[in-house]
Amino acid sequence: MSFNIAIDGPSGVGKSTIAKKLARDLNFVYIDTGAMFRGLAVYFLENNLDIDDEIAICDAVEQARETIDYVDGEQHVFVNGVDVTDKLRTEAVSRAASVTSQYIPVRKKLLEMQREMAEIQDVIMDGRDIGTVVLPNAHLKIYMVARPEVQAQRRYDQLKESGKLADATFESILADIRERDYRDSHRENAPLRKADDAFEIDTSDFTIEEVLNKIKEHFERTRGESENA
Ligand code: DC
């Protein structure tokens, strides 16, 4: 049976950085579910659809065939056979993914794929509803949070480093993050929420290594328990 680790939390708390490193150290497959919602968002935007028009988006999602594959160990997202990975990390796509992930057919499309991937291999999957909806029986659940100002600073630094800051400022990024996190946690379908059996970690004042070590401690204990069960 495969071992599943679920990591949930708002944007910019360090989920993907941590999950990637953890997957490398534990030899698990890392699945970034946010990238899957972003891939569909790219498709909606490139087809000039109004992301607030639920009916149009739910119609269009039927035409989008999404797959994920690994290229040099990195997750790539393909929509209708086209690799859209380089287009996933813009502010427009962040917003479009947050808005369109509220719609049931969009979530449904990805849910089955996510569960299948977790069934056949050991995975670390990160997102918003992994511990609550996608993998409610995950062996280890982590819920990561950080102060909003820390989230915004991390996003600002990432954009700056990758030369994608454009006209964004710290304040505009903070406002976008607050808006997205509010939407993601107040939507009706699979909102961002800590699972009752998840370990919560506030990453604001810890280094990546420190967070990684805390999760590894939980992992060792949980794995021991599941082997003895
Ligand atoms: O993790 P991220 O910022 O790449 O996610 C982009 C958006 O996708 C996020 O604002 C909400 C949505 N999402 C979701 O609804 N459920 C998930 N499991 C992952 C992401």
XYZ file of C-alpha atoms and ligand atoms in Angstrom:
249
model
C 0.000 0.000 0.000
C 1.243 3.479 -0.787
C 2.087 6.013 1.932
C 0.424 9.399 1.517
C 1.436 12.733 3.009
C -1.006 15.643 2.676
C 0.183 19.233 3.052
C -2.398 22.003 3.047
C -2.376 25.702 3.762
C -2.810 29.142 2.228
C -0.568 30.536 -0.517
C 3.011 31.523 0.196
C 3.486 29.624 3.445
C 6.234 27.442 1.947
C 4.216 24.329 1.097
C 5.775 23.610 -2.280
C 9.360 24.367 -1.228
C 9.013 22.040 1.747
C 7.070 19.347 -0.110
C 9.642 19.225 -2.921
C 12.585 18.814 -0.551
C 10.745 16.288 1.562
C 9.850 14.244 -1.522
C 13.505 14.202 -2.572
C 14.700 13.150 0.902
C 12.048 10.452 1.358
C 12.016 9.304 -2.276
C 8.312 10.098 -2.652
C 6.606 11.639 -5.697
C 5.687 15.292 -5.195
C 2.292 16.335 -6.552
C 1.553 20.056 -6.698
C -2.253 20.230 -7.037
C -2.245 24.038 -7.233
C -0.356 23.675 -10.521
C -3.174 21.474 -11.798
C -5.759 24.214 -11.106
C -3.350 26.744 -12.620
C -3.039 24.623 -15.788
C -6.796 24.763 -16.330
C -6.756 28.501 -15.544
C -4.189 29.063 -18.326
C -6.515 27.236 -20.704
C -9.513 29.418 -19.690
C -7.514 32.643 -20.046
C -5.986 31.652 -23.385
C -9.474 30.933 -24.692
C -10.575 34.409 -23.588
C -13.222 33.084 -21.225
C -14.686 35.201 -18.458
C -13.507 33.428 -15.297
C -16.494 34.783 -13.355
C -18.917 33.154 -15.814
C -19.444 29.820 -14.084
C -21.490 28.294 -16.913
C -18.914 29.156 -19.577
C -16.066 27.781 -17.443
C -17.937 24.578 -16.626
C -18.639 24.048 -20.340
C -15.043 24.748 -21.299
C -13.548 22.425 -18.685
C -15.040 19.500 -20.619
C -12.766 20.388 -23.560
C -9.588 20.567 -21.482
C -7.687 17.306 -21.133
C -5.062 17.754 -18.460
C -2.178 15.443 -17.716
C 0.891 15.758 -15.574
C 4.288 14.276 -16.220
C 7.790 14.557 -14.776
C 10.598 16.144 -16.799
C 14.037 15.939 -15.094
C 12.238 15.274 -11.822
C 10.054 18.406 -12.110
C 6.282 18.231 -12.434
C 5.030 19.549 -15.787
C 1.390 20.284 -16.620
C -0.018 19.586 -20.087
C -3.383 20.765 -21.375
C -4.566 19.071 -24.556
C -1.001 17.885 -25.090
C 0.609 21.333 -24.731
C 3.114 21.929 -21.918
C 1.834 25.035 -20.062
C 4.256 24.803 -17.111
C 6.061 28.065 -17.941
C 2.777 29.969 -17.882
C 1.539 28.892 -14.448
C 3.159 31.476 -12.169
C 1.684 34.853 -13.103
C -0.605 36.941 -10.912
C -3.410 36.669 -13.524
C -3.189 32.873 -13.440
C -3.070 32.867 -9.614
C -6.302 34.812 -9.503
C -7.976 32.776 -12.270
C -7.059 29.502 -10.526
C -8.477 30.735 -7.239
C -11.739 31.870 -8.873
C -12.314 28.852 -11.149
C -11.370 26.270 -8.499
C -14.621 27.203 -6.757
C -16.667 25.516 -9.482
C -17.646 21.886 -8.880
C -16.877 20.479 -12.402
C -13.382 22.003 -12.260
C -12.650 20.325 -8.917
C -14.252 17.065 -10.012
C -12.077 16.899 -13.096
C -8.903 16.936 -11.003
C -10.059 14.989 -7.946
C -10.089 11.575 -9.576
C -6.665 12.107 -11.122
C -5.233 13.198 -7.770
C -6.624 10.149 -5.970
C -5.364 7.742 -8.637
C -1.856 9.140 -8.426
C -1.832 8.716 -4.650
C -3.097 5.168 -4.834
C -0.319 3.785 -7.013
C 2.724 5.387 -5.366
C 4.060 7.096 -2.227
C 3.173 10.761 -2.620
C 3.475 14.104 -0.933
C 0.566 16.114 -2.238
C 0.081 19.783 -1.472
C -2.955 22.006 -1.925
C -5.961 23.304 -0.020
C -8.267 20.293 0.476
C -5.864 17.345 0.390
C -6.231 16.291 4.026
C -9.970 17.037 4.139
C -11.328 15.894 0.748
C -8.793 14.411 -1.677
C -6.958 12.078 0.719
C -8.957 12.007 3.972
C -7.099 8.805 4.937
C -3.606 10.191 4.318
C -1.123 8.707 6.807
C 0.329 12.100 7.705
C -1.372 15.487 7.401
C 0.394 18.803 7.803
C -1.331 22.183 7.853
C 1.082 25.044 7.228
C 0.320 28.686 8.002
C 2.288 31.961 8.162
C 1.587 35.595 8.949
C 0.169 37.349 5.833
C 3.084 39.841 5.738
C 5.524 36.935 5.667
C 3.530 35.232 2.892
C 3.607 38.454 0.843
C 7.328 39.038 1.390
C 8.131 35.499 0.227
C 6.004 35.941 -2.900
C 7.604 39.353 -3.550
C 11.109 37.851 -3.270
C 10.165 34.928 -5.566
C 8.766 37.246 -8.256
C 11.756 39.563 -8.020
C 14.233 36.712 -8.265
C 12.517 35.272 -11.335
C 12.288 38.718 -12.983
C 8.483 38.580 -12.969
C 7.770 41.398 -10.513
C 6.523 43.763 -13.302
C 4.545 46.537 -11.587
C 3.594 44.518 -8.497
C 4.463 46.025 -5.118
C 4.623 44.468 -1.651
C 1.252 46.090 -0.871
C -0.451 44.858 -4.065
C 0.863 41.331 -3.460
C -0.345 41.397 0.152
C -3.813 42.530 -0.993
C -3.946 39.771 -3.668
C -2.892 37.122 -1.167
C -5.498 38.223 1.362
C -8.201 38.183 -1.319
C -7.214 34.739 -2.607
C -6.881 33.172 0.819
C -10.252 34.591 1.822
C -11.879 33.153 -1.331
C -10.124 29.786 -0.976
C -11.208 29.373 2.635
C -14.771 30.709 2.305
C -15.920 28.891 -0.839
C -18.652 26.306 -0.595
C -16.814 23.446 -2.307
C -13.820 21.911 -0.544
C -12.673 25.108 1.201
C -9.202 25.497 2.669
C -9.497 24.107 6.175
C -7.269 22.284 8.645
C -8.214 18.609 8.917
C -8.923 17.642 12.535
C -6.025 15.179 12.518
C -3.488 17.502 10.835
C -0.388 18.886 12.583
C -0.327 22.668 12.289
C 3.006 24.412 11.713
C 3.394 28.207 11.636
C 6.377 28.702 9.331
C 6.733 32.487 9.859
C 9.748 32.354 12.154
C 11.366 29.100 11.043
C 13.889 28.309 8.321
C 13.084 25.765 5.635
C 15.411 23.261 7.354
C 13.636 23.708 10.690
C 10.201 23.121 9.164
C 11.543 20.133 7.258
C 12.926 18.617 10.443
C 9.646 19.077 12.299
C 7.755 17.283 9.517
C 10.334 14.495 9.403
C 9.814 13.910 13.134
C 6.071 13.575 12.540
C 6.791 11.313 9.554
C 9.054 8.934 11.502
C 6.518 8.629 14.292
C 3.543 8.165 11.959
C 5.365 5.626 9.811
C 6.314 3.661 12.921
C 2.693 3.679 14.062
C 1.344 2.601 10.662
C 3.907 -0.254 10.457
C 2.894 -1.481 13.911
C -0.833 -1.199 13.161
O -1.193 26.441 -4.412
P -1.440 27.438 -5.540
O -1.278 28.881 -5.124
O -0.616 27.119 -6.748
O -2.994 27.232 -5.956
C -3.628 28.045 -6.892
C -5.123 28.057 -6.620
O -5.686 26.759 -6.889
C -5.536 28.373 -5.179
O -5.729 29.752 -5.005
C -6.806 27.594 -4.971
C -6.714 26.450 -5.954
N -6.437 25.170 -5.317
C -7.513 24.464 -4.823
O -8.633 24.951 -4.858
N -7.321 23.231 -4.284
C -6.100 22.687 -4.218
N -5.963 21.456 -3.703
C -4.975 23.406 -4.704
C -5.177 24.658 -5.236
